[in-house]
């Protein structure tokens, strides 16, 4: 084993003949799992664990220069390590590969063995252009990061009625007593470093698309140059006698999860789940605007996530969009992966 500046480590991981084109192999360097891939005679090495929930990519599917996670279908480019399909925020680290004397060597950097954040800019002083993102979910966060990845230097404001920074809410139904730090999608210092403002406990009351202003329930007003509506959906409440009783709860927030955890301790619980069909788009605050809403209360957008109003976009669970897989028929799909994809558009 060869060590360089106490950071880079090079190890022989296999023989050249061990891998044929279109094959992959999990190897270890410095006790870290790495995915080694051979395609068109060339070797490439990336992190071996999906950046979403840590699934071993060796159990996924390799097609050309793309590997798909076996858990939730995230896709990564094996040459660049970039995440190309979601879920997940971060990309894979890439490593140098050298073939010499029929042996394959991989060089790693000990400081870059896990996730890799795509290069992002921050706010540029003096640039007044403002993008406001309504909602604190995956579509909003992905949009904010995509803007910074493409060197947008204006102001980014994400507003959410939630009490916390953007969360991975999919975890709340699996571990209702989970610590808040374990479900945050990004830490506050990360968001601050990249100039992404997050206003919590801030609910939009109305939108004036002509004046380009938002009015919040606390009476404050904020101007925008461009607006993203990504307010998601809410669980459809029970429509039956007793639905208003104290021990009947909807799981929609971190606070809900905590309350349900404490209420259910030592008690019997009944779970009523209606999946995607039980989700209602959160678009009520748009009813007095000219933004087009369909019969299911979803915001109508085109393939670029544009609404019928200039400089107003929408994404995620709240939208009705044309889906190519069904002949561009309009659909409303409440899914995490799709919300992230919308956020990059």
PDB file of C-alpha atoms in Angstrom, residues 218 235 249 297 326:
ATOM      1  CA  UNK A 218     -48.445  37.625  10.006  1.00  0.00           C
ATOM      2  CA  UNK A 235     -53.521  14.254   3.956  1.00  0.00           C
ATOM      3  CA  UNK A 249     -54.245  12.573  14.300  1.00  0.00           C
ATOM      4  CA  UNK A 297     -56.979  21.754  -6.960  1.00  0.00           C
ATOM      5  CA  UNK A 326     -48.816   8.394 -20.855  1.00  0.00           C
TER       6      UNK A 326
END
